[in-house]
Every structure is written in structure tokens, then in C-alpha cells.
Coordinates of C-alpha atoms in Angstrom, one line a residue:
M1 CA 9.6 19.0 12.5
D2 CA 6.5 17.4 10.9
I3 CA 3.7 16.4 13.3
R4 CA 0.8 14.0 12.3
R5 CA -2.0 12.6 14.5
R6 CA -1.6 8.9 15.0
H7 CA -3.8 6.2 16.6
P8 CA -2.9 5.8 20.3
K9 CA -0.5 3.0 21.3
P10 CA 0.7 2.0 24.7
S11 CA 4.4 2.3 25.4
L12 CA 6.7 -0.6 25.0
P13 CA 8.8 -2.0 28.0
H14 CA 12.1 -1.3 26.3
Q15 CA 11.3 2.3 25.3
Q16 CA 13.2 5.0 27.1
H17 CA 11.3 8.1 28.3
Q18 CA 12.5 11.4 27.2
K19 CA 11.8 14.9 28.2
P20 CA 8.2 15.9 27.3
L21 CA 8.0 18.2 24.4
L22 CA 4.5 19.5 25.2
P23 CA 3.2 21.0 28.4
P24 CA 1.2 18.6 30.7
P25 CA -2.5 18.5 30.1
S26 CA -4.7 20.7 32.3
S27 CA -6.0 19.0 35.4
A28 CA -9.5 20.2 34.8
A29 CA -11.2 18.9 31.6
A30 CA -12.6 21.5 29.3
K31 CA -16.4 21.5 29.0
A32 CA -18.4 23.0 26.2
S33 CA -21.0 24.2 28.6
D34 CA -18.4 26.4 30.5
A35 CA -18.9 29.0 27.8
L36 CA -22.6 29.6 28.8
P37 CA -23.2 32.7 30.9
I38 CA -26.0 31.1 33.0
P39 CA -26.5 27.6 34.3
L40 CA -27.1 25.1 31.5
Y41 CA -30.4 23.7 32.9
V42 CA -31.9 27.2 33.1
T43 CA -31.0 27.9 29.5
N44 CA -32.4 24.6 28.4
C45 CA -35.7 25.1 30.3
I46 CA -36.1 28.6 28.7
F47 CA -35.6 27.4 25.1
F48 CA -37.6 24.2 25.5
T49 CA -40.5 26.2 26.8
L50 CA -40.1 28.8 24.1
F51 CA -39.9 26.1 21.3
F52 CA -43.0 24.2 22.3
S53 CA -45.0 27.3 23.2
V54 CA -44.5 29.1 19.9
A55 CA -45.0 25.8 18.0
Y56 CA -48.4 25.3 19.7
Y57 CA -49.3 29.0 19.1
L58 CA -48.4 28.7 15.3
L59 CA -50.3 25.5 14.8
D60 CA -53.4 26.9 16.5
R61 CA -53.2 30.0 14.4
W62 CA -52.8 28.1 11.1
R63 CA -55.7 25.9 12.0
D64 CA -57.9 28.9 12.4
K65 CA -56.7 30.3 9.1
I66 CA -57.5 27.1 7.3
R67 CA -61.0 27.1 8.8
T68 CA -61.6 30.7 7.8
S69 CA -59.9 30.3 4.4
T70 CA -57.3 33.0 5.3
P71 CA -54.0 32.7 3.3
L72 CA -51.3 31.2 5.4
H73 CA -48.6 33.6 4.1
V74 CA -50.5 36.6 5.5
L75 CA -48.7 37.1 8.9
T76 CA -49.4 39.3 11.8
F77 CA -46.6 40.9 13.9
Y78 CA -47.1 38.3 16.7
E79 CA -47.0 35.4 14.2
L80 CA -43.8 36.8 12.6
A81 CA -42.3 37.1 16.1
A82 CA -43.4 33.5 16.9
I83 CA -41.7 32.2 13.7
L84 CA -38.5 33.9 14.5
S85 CA -38.6 32.6 18.1
L86 CA -39.2 29.1 16.8
I87 CA -36.2 29.3 14.5
A88 CA -34.0 30.7 17.2
S89 CA -35.0 28.0 19.8
F90 CA -34.6 25.3 17.2
I91 CA -31.0 26.5 16.4
Y92 CA -30.2 26.5 20.1
L93 CA -31.6 23.1 20.8
L94 CA -29.8 21.7 17.7
G95 CA -26.5 23.2 19.1
F96 CA -27.3 21.9 22.6
F97 CA -27.6 18.3 21.4
G98 CA -24.1 18.7 19.8
I99 CA -22.5 19.6 23.1
D100 CA -21.9 16.0 24.1
F101 CA -20.1 15.5 20.8
V102 CA -18.0 18.6 21.4
Q103 CA -17.1 17.3 24.9
S104 CA -16.2 13.9 23.7
F105 CA -14.1 15.4 20.9
I106 CA -12.2 17.6 23.5
S107 CA -11.7 14.6 25.7
R108 CA -10.6 12.3 22.9
S109 CA -8.1 14.8 21.6
S110 CA -6.3 14.8 25.0
H111 CA -5.6 11.1 24.7
D112 CA -4.3 11.1 21.1
A113 CA -0.8 10.0 20.2
W114 CA 1.2 12.0 17.7
E115 CA 3.7 11.0 15.1
L116 CA 6.7 13.3 14.8
E117 CA 9.3 13.5 12.2
N118 CA 12.6 15.3 12.6
D119 CA 14.6 17.0 9.9
D120 CA 16.5 13.8 9.1
G121 CA 13.3 12.0 8.3
Q122 CA 13.4 9.8 11.4
S123 CA 9.9 9.1 12.9
F124 CA 9.0 9.1 16.6
I125 CA 5.8 8.5 18.5
L126 CA 4.6 11.0 21.1
D127 CA 2.2 9.1 23.4
E128 CA -0.6 10.4 25.7
D129 CA 1.9 11.0 28.5
R130 CA 4.0 13.4 26.3
N131 CA 6.8 10.8 26.1
I132 CA 8.8 10.1 22.9
H133 CA 9.6 6.6 21.8
C134 CA 10.5 4.8 18.5
P135 CA 7.9 2.7 16.9
V136 CA 8.5 -1.1 16.5
P137 CA 8.5 -2.3 12.9
S138 CA 5.4 -4.3 12.1
L139 CA 5.3 -7.6 10.3
I140 CA 2.1 -6.8 8.5
T141 CA 1.3 -3.3 7.5
S142 CA -1.9 -1.8 6.1
K143 CA -3.5 1.6 6.0
P144 CA -6.1 1.8 8.8
K145 CA -9.6 2.5 7.6
S146 CA -12.5 4.1 9.4
M147 CA -15.0 1.5 10.5
D148 CA -18.5 1.6 12.1
I149 CA -17.7 -1.1 14.6
P150 CA -16.9 -0.9 18.3
V151 CA -13.1 -1.2 18.9
T152 CA -11.7 -2.7 22.0
P153 CA -8.0 -1.8 22.1
L154 CA -5.6 -4.6 22.6
P155 CA -2.6 -4.3 24.9
L156 CA 0.3 -3.4 22.8
K157 CA 1.5 -6.4 20.8
D158 CA 3.5 -6.5 17.6
D159 CA 2.1 -8.7 14.8
E160 CA 4.2 -11.7 15.8
E161 CA 2.8 -11.6 19.4
L162 CA -0.7 -11.2 18.0
V163 CA -0.3 -14.3 15.9
K164 CA 1.0 -16.3 18.9
S165 CA -1.9 -15.1 21.0
V166 CA -4.4 -16.3 18.4
V167 CA -2.6 -19.7 18.1
S168 CA -2.6 -20.1 21.9
G169 CA -6.3 -19.1 22.1
E170 CA -5.5 -16.1 24.3
I171 CA -7.2 -13.9 21.6
P172 CA -10.2 -15.5 19.8
S173 CA -9.8 -15.4 16.1
Y174 CA -13.4 -14.1 15.6
S175 CA -12.7 -11.0 17.7
L176 CA -9.7 -9.7 15.8
E177 CA -11.7 -7.2 13.7
S178 CA -13.3 -5.5 16.7
K179 CA -10.0 -5.5 18.8
L180 CA -7.7 -4.2 16.0
G181 CA -10.1 -1.9 14.2
D182 CA -8.5 -2.9 10.9
C183 CA -10.2 -5.6 8.9
F184 CA -7.2 -6.2 6.6
K185 CA -4.8 -6.7 9.4
A186 CA -7.2 -9.0 11.2
A187 CA -7.4 -11.2 8.1
S188 CA -3.6 -11.2 7.9
I189 CA -3.1 -12.2 11.5
R190 CA -5.8 -14.9 11.3
R191 CA -4.3 -16.3 8.1
E192 CA -0.8 -16.6 9.6
A193 CA -2.2 -18.2 12.7
L194 CA -4.2 -20.7 10.7
Q195 CA -1.1 -21.7 8.7
R196 CA 0.8 -22.3 11.9
L197 CA -2.0 -24.3 13.5
T198 CA -2.5 -26.5 10.5
G199 CA 1.1 -26.7 9.3
R200 CA -0.2 -26.1 5.8
S201 CA 0.4 -23.1 3.5
L202 CA -2.3 -20.9 2.0
Q203 CA 0.0 -19.7 -0.7
G204 CA -2.2 -19.2 -3.8
L205 CA -5.1 -17.9 -1.9
P206 CA -5.1 -14.1 -2.4
L207 CA -5.2 -11.8 0.6
E208 CA -4.5 -8.3 -0.8
G209 CA -6.7 -6.5 -3.3
F210 CA -10.0 -7.0 -1.4
D211 CA -12.1 -4.7 0.7
Y212 CA -12.6 -6.7 3.9
E213 CA -14.6 -3.9 5.5
S214 CA -17.3 -4.4 2.8
I215 CA -18.1 -7.9 4.1
L216 CA -17.8 -7.1 7.9
G217 CA -21.0 -8.2 9.7
Q218 CA -22.9 -9.1 6.6
C219 CA -21.2 -11.4 4.1
C220 CA -18.4 -13.5 5.7
E221 CA -16.9 -14.0 9.1
M222 CA -13.3 -14.7 10.0
P223 CA -11.9 -14.2 6.4
V224 CA -8.4 -15.3 5.5
G225 CA -8.5 -14.4 1.8
Y226 CA -10.8 -14.7 -1.2
V227 CA -11.3 -17.1 -4.0
Q228 CA -10.9 -16.0 -7.6
I229 CA -13.6 -17.2 -10.1
P230 CA -13.3 -16.0 -13.7
V231 CA -16.3 -14.2 -15.1
G232 CA -17.2 -14.7 -18.8
I233 CA -19.8 -12.9 -20.9
A234 CA -22.5 -14.6 -22.9
G235 CA -24.6 -12.6 -25.4
P236 CA -26.1 -10.5 -26.5
L237 CA -29.2 -12.2 -25.2
L238 CA -32.2 -10.6 -27.0
L239 CA -35.0 -10.7 -24.4
N240 CA -38.3 -8.8 -24.7
G241 CA -36.7 -6.7 -27.4
I242 CA -33.7 -5.6 -25.3
E243 CA -30.1 -6.9 -25.6
Y244 CA -28.3 -8.1 -22.4
F245 CA -24.7 -9.3 -22.0
V246 CA -24.9 -11.9 -19.3
P247 CA -22.1 -12.3 -16.8
M248 CA -21.3 -15.8 -15.7
A249 CA -18.8 -16.8 -13.0
T250 CA -17.7 -20.4 -13.5
T251 CA -14.7 -22.7 -13.6
E252 CA -16.4 -25.1 -16.0
G253 CA -15.0 -25.0 -19.5
C254 CA -17.5 -24.9 -22.4
L255 CA -20.3 -23.4 -20.2
V256 CA -20.0 -19.8 -21.3
A257 CA -19.3 -20.8 -24.9
S258 CA -22.4 -23.0 -24.9
A259 CA -24.6 -20.3 -23.4
N260 CA -23.2 -17.8 -25.9
R261 CA -24.1 -20.1 -28.8
G262 CA -27.6 -20.4 -27.5
C263 CA -27.8 -16.6 -27.3
K264 CA -26.7 -16.4 -30.9
A265 CA -29.4 -18.8 -32.0
I266 CA -32.1 -16.9 -30.1
F267 CA -30.8 -13.5 -31.5
A268 CA -30.8 -14.8 -35.1
S269 CA -34.4 -16.0 -34.6
G270 CA -35.8 -12.7 -33.4
G271 CA -35.3 -13.0 -29.7
A272 CA -37.0 -14.6 -26.7
T273 CA -40.0 -13.5 -24.6
S274 CA -40.4 -13.8 -20.9
V275 CA -43.4 -13.4 -18.6
L276 CA -43.3 -13.0 -14.8
L277 CA -46.0 -15.2 -13.4
R278 CA -45.8 -14.3 -9.7
D279 CA -43.4 -12.8 -7.2
G280 CA -43.5 -13.7 -3.5
M281 CA -41.0 -14.9 -1.0
T282 CA -42.2 -17.4 1.6
R283 CA -41.5 -18.4 5.2
A284 CA -43.3 -21.1 7.1
P285 CA -43.0 -21.4 10.9
V286 CA -44.1 -24.5 12.8
V287 CA -46.2 -24.1 15.9
R288 CA -47.5 -26.8 18.3
F289 CA -50.6 -27.1 20.4
T290 CA -51.8 -29.6 23.0
S291 CA -54.2 -31.1 20.6
A292 CA -54.9 -31.4 16.9
K293 CA -58.3 -29.8 17.4
R294 CA -56.7 -26.7 18.8
A295 CA -54.2 -26.6 15.9
T296 CA -57.1 -26.7 13.4
E297 CA -58.8 -23.8 15.1
L298 CA -55.7 -21.6 14.3
K299 CA -55.7 -23.0 10.8
F300 CA -59.3 -22.0 10.2
F301 CA -58.6 -18.6 11.8
L302 CA -55.7 -17.9 9.5
E303 CA -57.5 -19.0 6.4
D304 CA -60.6 -17.0 7.1
P305 CA -60.7 -14.1 4.6
L306 CA -62.3 -11.9 7.3
N307 CA -59.1 -12.0 9.3
F308 CA -56.7 -11.5 6.4
D309 CA -56.8 -7.7 6.5
T310 CA -55.9 -7.6 10.2
L311 CA -53.0 -10.0 9.7
T312 CA -51.9 -8.0 6.7
V313 CA -51.6 -4.8 8.7
I314 CA -49.6 -6.6 11.4
F315 CA -47.3 -8.3 8.9
N316 CA -46.7 -5.2 6.8
K317 CA -45.4 -3.2 9.8
S318 CA -42.1 -5.0 9.4
S319 CA -41.0 -3.1 6.3
R320 CA -42.2 -0.5 3.8
F321 CA -41.7 -3.0 1.0
A322 CA -43.1 -6.2 2.6
R323 CA -46.7 -6.8 1.5
L324 CA -48.4 -10.0 2.7
Q325 CA -50.0 -11.9 -0.3
G326 CA -51.3 -15.0 1.2
I327 CA -51.2 -17.7 4.0
Q328 CA -51.3 -21.4 3.4
C329 CA -51.5 -23.9 6.3
A330 CA -50.7 -27.6 6.6
I331 CA -51.3 -29.8 9.6
A332 CA -49.3 -32.8 10.9
G333 CA -51.0 -34.1 14.1
K334 CA -51.1 -31.3 16.6
N335 CA -48.4 -29.3 14.7
L336 CA -49.4 -26.5 12.3
Y337 CA -47.1 -25.3 9.5
I338 CA -48.0 -21.7 8.3
R339 CA -46.6 -20.7 4.9
F340 CA -46.6 -16.9 4.6
S341 CA -46.0 -15.4 1.1
C342 CA -45.2 -11.7 0.6
S343 CA -43.6 -9.3 -1.9
T344 CA -40.2 -8.0 -0.9
G345 CA -39.3 -5.2 -3.4
D346 CA -35.9 -5.6 -4.9
A347 CA -34.5 -7.7 -2.0
M348 CA -34.4 -11.4 -2.1
G349 CA -36.4 -10.9 1.1
M350 CA -35.7 -13.8 3.5
N351 CA -35.0 -11.5 6.4
M352 CA -37.9 -9.2 5.5
V353 CA -40.5 -12.0 5.4
S354 CA -39.1 -13.5 8.6
K355 CA -39.6 -10.2 10.5
G356 CA -43.2 -10.0 9.3
V357 CA -43.8 -13.6 10.3
Q358 CA -42.5 -12.8 13.8
N359 CA -44.9 -9.9 14.1
V360 CA -47.8 -12.1 13.2
L361 CA -46.8 -14.8 15.7
D362 CA -46.5 -12.3 18.5
F363 CA -50.0 -11.0 17.6
L364 CA -51.5 -14.5 17.5
Q365 CA -50.1 -15.2 21.0
N366 CA -52.9 -12.9 22.4
D367 CA -55.7 -15.1 21.1
F368 CA -53.8 -18.4 21.2
P369 CA -51.7 -18.2 24.4
D370 CA -51.3 -22.0 24.3
M371 CA -49.5 -21.8 20.9
D372 CA -45.9 -23.0 21.2
V373 CA -43.6 -21.6 18.5
I374 CA -41.2 -24.4 17.7
G375 CA -39.3 -22.6 15.0
I376 CA -39.5 -19.6 12.7
S377 CA -38.8 -22.0 9.8
G378 CA -40.5 -25.4 9.7
N379 CA -39.2 -26.4 6.2
F380 CA -42.6 -25.8 4.6
C381 CA -41.1 -22.7 3.1
S382 CA -39.0 -24.4 1.6
D383 CA -35.6 -22.8 1.5
K384 CA -32.4 -24.4 0.0
K385 CA -34.0 -27.8 -0.5
P386 CA -35.8 -29.5 -3.4
A387 CA -39.5 -29.4 -2.5
A388 CA -42.7 -30.1 -4.3
V389 CA -44.3 -27.0 -2.6
N390 CA -41.9 -24.7 -4.4
W391 CA -42.3 -26.6 -7.7
I392 CA -46.1 -26.3 -7.5
E393 CA -46.8 -23.1 -5.6
G394 CA -43.6 -21.2 -6.6
R395 CA -41.2 -19.2 -4.4
G396 CA -39.5 -16.0 -5.2
K397 CA -40.0 -15.2 -8.9
S398 CA -41.9 -17.6 -11.2
V399 CA -41.0 -17.0 -14.8
V400 CA -41.7 -18.6 -18.2
C401 CA -39.5 -17.8 -21.2
E402 CA -40.0 -18.9 -24.8
A403 CA -38.6 -18.5 -28.3
I404 CA -39.2 -19.9 -31.8
I405 CA -35.9 -21.0 -33.4
N406 CA -36.2 -21.2 -37.2
G407 CA -35.0 -24.3 -39.0
E408 CA -32.1 -22.6 -40.8
V409 CA -30.6 -21.4 -37.5
V410 CA -31.0 -24.9 -36.0
T411 CA -29.1 -26.3 -38.9
K412 CA -26.3 -23.6 -39.3
V413 CA -25.8 -22.4 -35.8
L414 CA -26.8 -25.4 -33.6
K415 CA -25.6 -28.0 -36.1
T416 CA -28.6 -30.3 -35.6
T417 CA -32.2 -30.8 -36.8
V418 CA -35.6 -29.8 -35.4
L419 CA -36.8 -33.4 -35.3
A420 CA -33.6 -34.5 -33.3
L421 CA -34.1 -31.8 -30.8
V422 CA -37.7 -32.5 -30.1
E423 CA -37.1 -36.3 -29.8
L424 CA -34.2 -35.8 -27.5
N425 CA -36.1 -33.4 -25.2
M426 CA -38.9 -35.9 -24.9
L427 CA -36.7 -38.9 -24.1
K428 CA -34.1 -37.1 -21.9
N429 CA -35.7 -34.1 -20.2
L430 CA -39.2 -35.5 -19.8
T431 CA -39.1 -39.3 -19.8
G432 CA -35.6 -39.7 -18.5
S433 CA -36.2 -37.3 -15.6
A434 CA -39.5 -39.1 -14.8
V435 CA -37.7 -42.5 -14.7
A436 CA -35.2 -40.9 -12.3
G437 CA -38.0 -39.6 -10.1
S438 CA -36.7 -36.1 -10.5
L439 CA -38.3 -33.2 -8.6
G440 CA -38.2 -30.1 -10.6
G441 CA -35.4 -31.4 -12.8
F442 CA -37.0 -31.8 -16.1
N443 CA -34.2 -30.0 -17.9
A444 CA -30.7 -30.6 -19.3
H445 CA -28.5 -28.3 -17.1
A446 CA -30.5 -25.3 -15.7
A447 CA -28.4 -25.4 -12.5
N448 CA -25.2 -24.7 -14.5
I449 CA -26.5 -21.4 -15.8
V450 CA -28.3 -20.4 -12.6
S451 CA -25.2 -21.0 -10.5
A452 CA -22.9 -19.1 -12.8
V453 CA -25.2 -16.0 -12.9
F454 CA -25.8 -16.3 -9.2
L455 CA -22.1 -16.2 -8.4
A456 CA -21.5 -13.3 -10.7
T457 CA -24.3 -11.1 -9.4
G458 CA -24.0 -11.8 -5.7
Q459 CA -27.0 -14.1 -5.1
D460 CA -27.1 -16.8 -2.4
P461 CA -25.4 -19.8 -4.2
A462 CA -27.3 -22.3 -2.0
Q463 CA -30.6 -21.1 -3.3
N464 CA -29.6 -22.6 -6.7
V465 CA -31.3 -25.7 -5.4
E466 CA -34.9 -24.5 -5.8
S467 CA -34.0 -21.7 -8.3
S468 CA -32.9 -24.3 -10.8
H469 CA -36.3 -26.0 -10.8
C470 CA -37.1 -26.0 -14.5
I471 CA -39.1 -27.9 -17.1
T472 CA -37.8 -27.5 -20.7
M473 CA -40.3 -28.0 -23.5
M474 CA -39.6 -28.3 -27.2
E475 CA -42.1 -28.7 -30.0
A476 CA -42.0 -28.6 -33.8
V477 CA -44.0 -25.8 -35.2
N478 CA -44.7 -24.3 -38.7
D479 CA -45.1 -27.7 -40.3
G480 CA -42.1 -29.0 -38.6
E481 CA -39.8 -26.3 -40.0
D482 CA -39.1 -24.5 -36.8
V483 CA -38.9 -25.4 -33.1
H484 CA -40.7 -23.8 -30.2
V485 CA -38.6 -24.0 -27.0
S486 CA -39.5 -22.8 -23.5
V487 CA -38.4 -23.0 -19.9
T488 CA -40.7 -22.7 -17.0
M489 CA -39.0 -21.8 -13.7
P490 CA -41.4 -21.5 -10.7
S491 CA -38.9 -20.5 -8.0
I492 CA -36.1 -18.1 -9.0
E493 CA -34.9 -16.5 -5.8
V494 CA -32.9 -13.3 -6.6
G495 CA -32.4 -9.8 -5.3
T496 CA -30.5 -6.7 -6.4
V497 CA -30.0 -5.2 -2.9
G498 CA -28.5 -6.7 0.2
G499 CA -26.1 -9.6 0.8
G500 CA -23.4 -10.1 -1.8
T501 CA -25.0 -7.7 -4.3
Q502 CA -23.2 -4.8 -2.7
L503 CA -19.7 -6.2 -3.2
A504 CA -17.7 -4.3 -5.8
S505 CA -17.4 -7.2 -8.3
Q506 CA -20.9 -8.4 -8.0
S507 CA -22.3 -4.9 -8.1
A508 CA -20.4 -4.3 -11.4
C509 CA -22.1 -7.3 -12.9
L510 CA -25.5 -6.2 -11.8
N511 CA -24.7 -2.8 -13.3
L512 CA -23.8 -4.5 -16.6
L513 CA -27.3 -5.9 -16.7
G514 CA -28.9 -2.6 -15.8
V515 CA -30.4 -3.9 -12.5
K516 CA -28.0 -2.6 -9.9
G517 CA -29.6 -1.6 -6.6
A518 CA -33.2 -0.9 -5.9
S519 CA -35.5 0.6 -8.5
K520 CA -36.8 4.0 -7.4
E521 CA -39.5 4.3 -10.0
S522 CA -41.0 0.8 -9.5
P523 CA -39.8 -1.1 -6.4
G524 CA -39.2 -4.7 -7.2
S525 CA -38.8 -4.3 -11.0
N526 CA -35.0 -4.7 -10.9
S527 CA -35.1 -8.1 -9.2
Q528 CA -37.9 -9.2 -11.4
L529 CA -35.9 -8.3 -14.5
L530 CA -32.9 -10.2 -13.1
A531 CA -35.1 -13.2 -12.7
S532 CA -36.2 -12.9 -16.3
I533 CA -32.6 -12.6 -17.5
V534 CA -31.8 -15.8 -15.5
A535 CA -34.6 -17.6 -17.3
G536 CA -33.6 -16.3 -20.7
S537 CA -30.0 -17.4 -20.0
V538 CA -31.2 -20.9 -19.0
L539 CA -33.2 -21.0 -22.3
A540 CA -30.0 -20.3 -24.2
G541 CA -28.1 -22.9 -22.3
E542 CA -30.7 -25.6 -22.7
L543 CA -30.9 -24.9 -26.4
S544 CA -27.2 -25.2 -27.0
L545 CA -26.5 -28.2 -24.8
M546 CA -29.4 -30.2 -26.2
S547 CA -28.2 -29.4 -29.7
A548 CA -24.7 -30.6 -28.8
I549 CA -26.1 -33.9 -27.4
A550 CA -28.4 -34.4 -30.4
A551 CA -25.5 -33.8 -32.8
G552 CA -23.1 -36.0 -30.8
Q553 CA -20.7 -33.1 -30.1
L554 CA -20.8 -33.1 -26.3
V555 CA -17.7 -35.2 -25.6
K556 CA -15.7 -33.6 -28.4
S557 CA -16.5 -30.0 -27.3
H558 CA -15.6 -30.8 -23.7
M559 CA -12.4 -32.4 -24.7
K560 CA -11.5 -29.3 -26.6
Y561 CA -12.6 -26.6 -24.1
N562 CA -12.8 -28.3 -20.7
R563 CA -9.4 -30.0 -20.7
S564 CA -6.2 -28.3 -19.6
S565 CA -3.0 -29.1 -21.5
R566 CA -0.8 -27.8 -18.7
D567 CA 1.3 -30.2 -16.7
V568 CA 0.1 -29.7 -13.2
T569 CA 3.1 -31.6 -11.7
K570 CA 5.3 -28.7 -12.9
L571 CA 3.2 -25.9 -11.4
G572 CA 4.6 -24.1 -8.4

């Protein structure tokens, strides 16, 4: 008979109890401390005293040796004995702290259920009461995975009963993961309950083939599946002398092809160059006082260079990567908006800067007890919204990228002329955007490229709003033979650790670019390189689209690559 350990399950009402196969458990629970020859507290006192005594003795002896320039490796008999005693007491204490684990393991093993299989291959369940019963077939099966989450066992229900409990509201949908201990099964139950509640099918939305544990508590709550977005590759993009193949996740036809053509033109002209102008994430809380005069006192305090070092120490305690760079204040009546800027390593850094800001606010309460913190974010940051402060001051990574495209490439690859490109850029990207009152939108379609790269590499898609701030410049050079093209992007908000960057697909795309994870040699360099690649990709996209418009090919290319010939009425 084959016996395998199985997760415990309560018995079903219809199950018939049979004769126990194993002897009943002992009435007295086994304890790891029972093996000790003397009382546990006496042993602990002896070894604690021994450990700290010899540690103090050795530190005192080593201090004397340093003062007298005596080599540390020259040991007396008493010093050698002290070292051995220190090691022995440390080993004991290490084992002592593991006793609770041993006891919990012994206790847990007495409540395990076992799966038995007879010679005919028929399976049975042996529960904690040593009773045998047959398992009920499950509607949804999946292999349980280990999870670092608290599990609150549900009363025994098959999958059909679980679905009904979720539909009726007896079991909250959001609690399925913690109650079942199986993320895939939780998503399956939730998905079926949703279909019954709405009366609409989710067929076509994939469920299997995704690691739901990887998003638990960090990327998405209450999942019922995942959306498939195709990933295309544009490149090679020759940037600062290095070739990159840029992953782009999009459902817009022509976009990857257009960016790829821009990369080809840049490559044929010797490549592009990018420069990182600054790197700093921002957060701006809003605080309120009883008077505008009192608010200005805090403003002057924060902007005083003599106080900056103190505030920096308080802020930087939040993380080993967070480094306060500056504080900018704005007043509206008796309300003060405080814009903190800090470096955040390879993380995008919103959580990091928020923790640092909270530390400073707590510190300021000592000298300004009448300060009322209205919100950790007062929109002077400004996050996920078009804002002049980001356009002017920058947020995240500020990058400028440029290239000189020779006239022959403009003609043969881009199918237009230098004069046509320069004129169109002036009338469309500059004048046209000014007529529209655009804020940070002096470009052709920077958001297209930024969104596609963001989705592929696990960035926050909503931050495409400020990350797409871009001004595209084109100028005829070398007596009008060539064209100088540049993009200036003051607020690219990217990271290579945290959030969606750790998911398998997005992590693979980051690895393709050589910026996966945090840089150990130079913290922050991976995210800075990713921002430069984003800017270089935008440069390629701008160059290609502007050429298509100048040559009158935009509509024709979209009709060819962005129109499906499939009859959607015949699709299942």
C-alpha cells in the first residue's frame, strides 16, 4: 500500500467510518525539551551567562591587544578556552531557538491527513482521527503550491459549494486566496462565480498558464485570468554605441514596424546618443496651518540650507537607496505643498520616497505641532497627471536623445526629404501643439512608444501620462543635406525592480535589454539605461511616423498593416 502525506480535510457527512489503521495518538504531546537532563530554564541561564561573559572577556582582551600592538592571533590558554566556550554556547542557543520549530513540527504532524493507495490503485484518505474515507471528485483541480500567506481553512466544501458560497456572499471573493491556500484554485472559483453573477461568459480570457502566486499581494487583486498582448521587437537600436533589440507590447498594427524602420534609419546613420540630465522621484504632501504666516515659517525652514543636512538624515533612514536631493515649496493660502525629490536606485521609487517623506513629516511635528497633514500626496508631485511642474522641473529620469540622419538614408529608408521633415515638424509638433494648448505634447506619438515599452517591461502603464512628455526637434544641418533630430523627455518614470518587473514575461523583456533587476556595481544604472532606451525608441518612432506623414504614406500603411481581413462575424 502506498502512503503519501496530504493536506488535511474534514470528513464529509456521507463518509462511513472504518476501523482505524493506525494506533491512536498519545495523550501527552511530545516536547523537544523533554530530552534535556535538567530543567530548561536552568540550562538557558547557564549558557546565556556563559555566552555574554566570554564575549565580554574576549572583547576586553582584544581591545588591550590593539592598544599594545599585540597580534590578535596570539592566544593564551584562557583566551582559547573562552573562544571554545563562546562557540559551544552559541551552538546551544542556536539550537534552543529552534526548539519551538521542532515542537510545532511534532504538533503539526499529529494533525496531518494521509493519502493511501491499495494494490488496485484505488485512493483513500486517512484523516486526523485515523478514519478512512473516499475523496469527493473536484470540479477544479490544480497542484497546490507553497505560499507565504496565512491560510484560514474553510469548512469542507467541494468546488461547486465554494462557487455557490461566493455567489451568495457567504465567502468574500477577495478572501479566497487566504482561505484556500491555492491561488490558481481561488482564481478558478472566483471566475466561475463571476460568470454566474453576471450571466456572461469569460470564454476567451485565459486562466491556465499563469503563475498567480507571483502577483499575490503586489500586482493584482482578485484575478480571474490574464490578458494576452503580443510583443514585437524593434531594432537593433544603436544607442551610445551599443545595439538594443527593443520589446514592444501593443495591439496597434504598424507601430512596431514603424519603430523598426526608425531604428534602421538611425543605425544606417551611425547611431543615436543619449544623455541623462537628472534622476529624481518626487512626492509632495500638503499640510495646513491656522494661518498663512505660520505656513510660510515652515516654508522658510524647509528651504533654509542650514536645515537641509538634518532633513536629509531623517529622510534617508527610510531606505539604503533613497537619497534626498532637494525640497521645493509652494503656498496656497494657509496650505503648504512640499515637493521632495530623491534618488531611488533601480526602483521607480514611489513607495520609497513616500516612506522618506513620512519620516520628515513626523520629525517636523516636533517643531510645528500645529501642522495638520492633509495628505501624503497633494498633487504637486505630480503623479499620473499632465503637469507643468514635471515638464519644467522633471520627475523620474530626464533624458535627451539625438541623432543626425544623413540625406541618403532620409531618401532611401524614410522615403521623404530633409526639407519636408523639418517643415512638418515645425508646423505639426511645435506650432500645431501650441495652437492646441498642449502641455508636454510637442511630439508626433511619443506615448505610443512609451506605452508599448512600459507594458513589455512591467512599468506602471498609468505613468505613461507624464513619461510621454516630449518635445521633438528637427533641423537641417550640413548645408541642408542631413537632418538633426532630437527628443527631450523630462519625466520618464521607470524601474527595473519591484512591481510588474518581477513577472516572468516582463522580466524576460528586461533581460533582453540587459537591465533585469538591480545593478550591483552601480545602483540605479539599470533603470537609467532603461530610460535612455525608452528615449531612443521614441526618437526612432518620431522619425518614422513624421516621415510617413511627410511622404503621404500614413493612411496607406495603416490600411495595409492595421486592418484585419478576417470576418469577425464568423469567429467563435
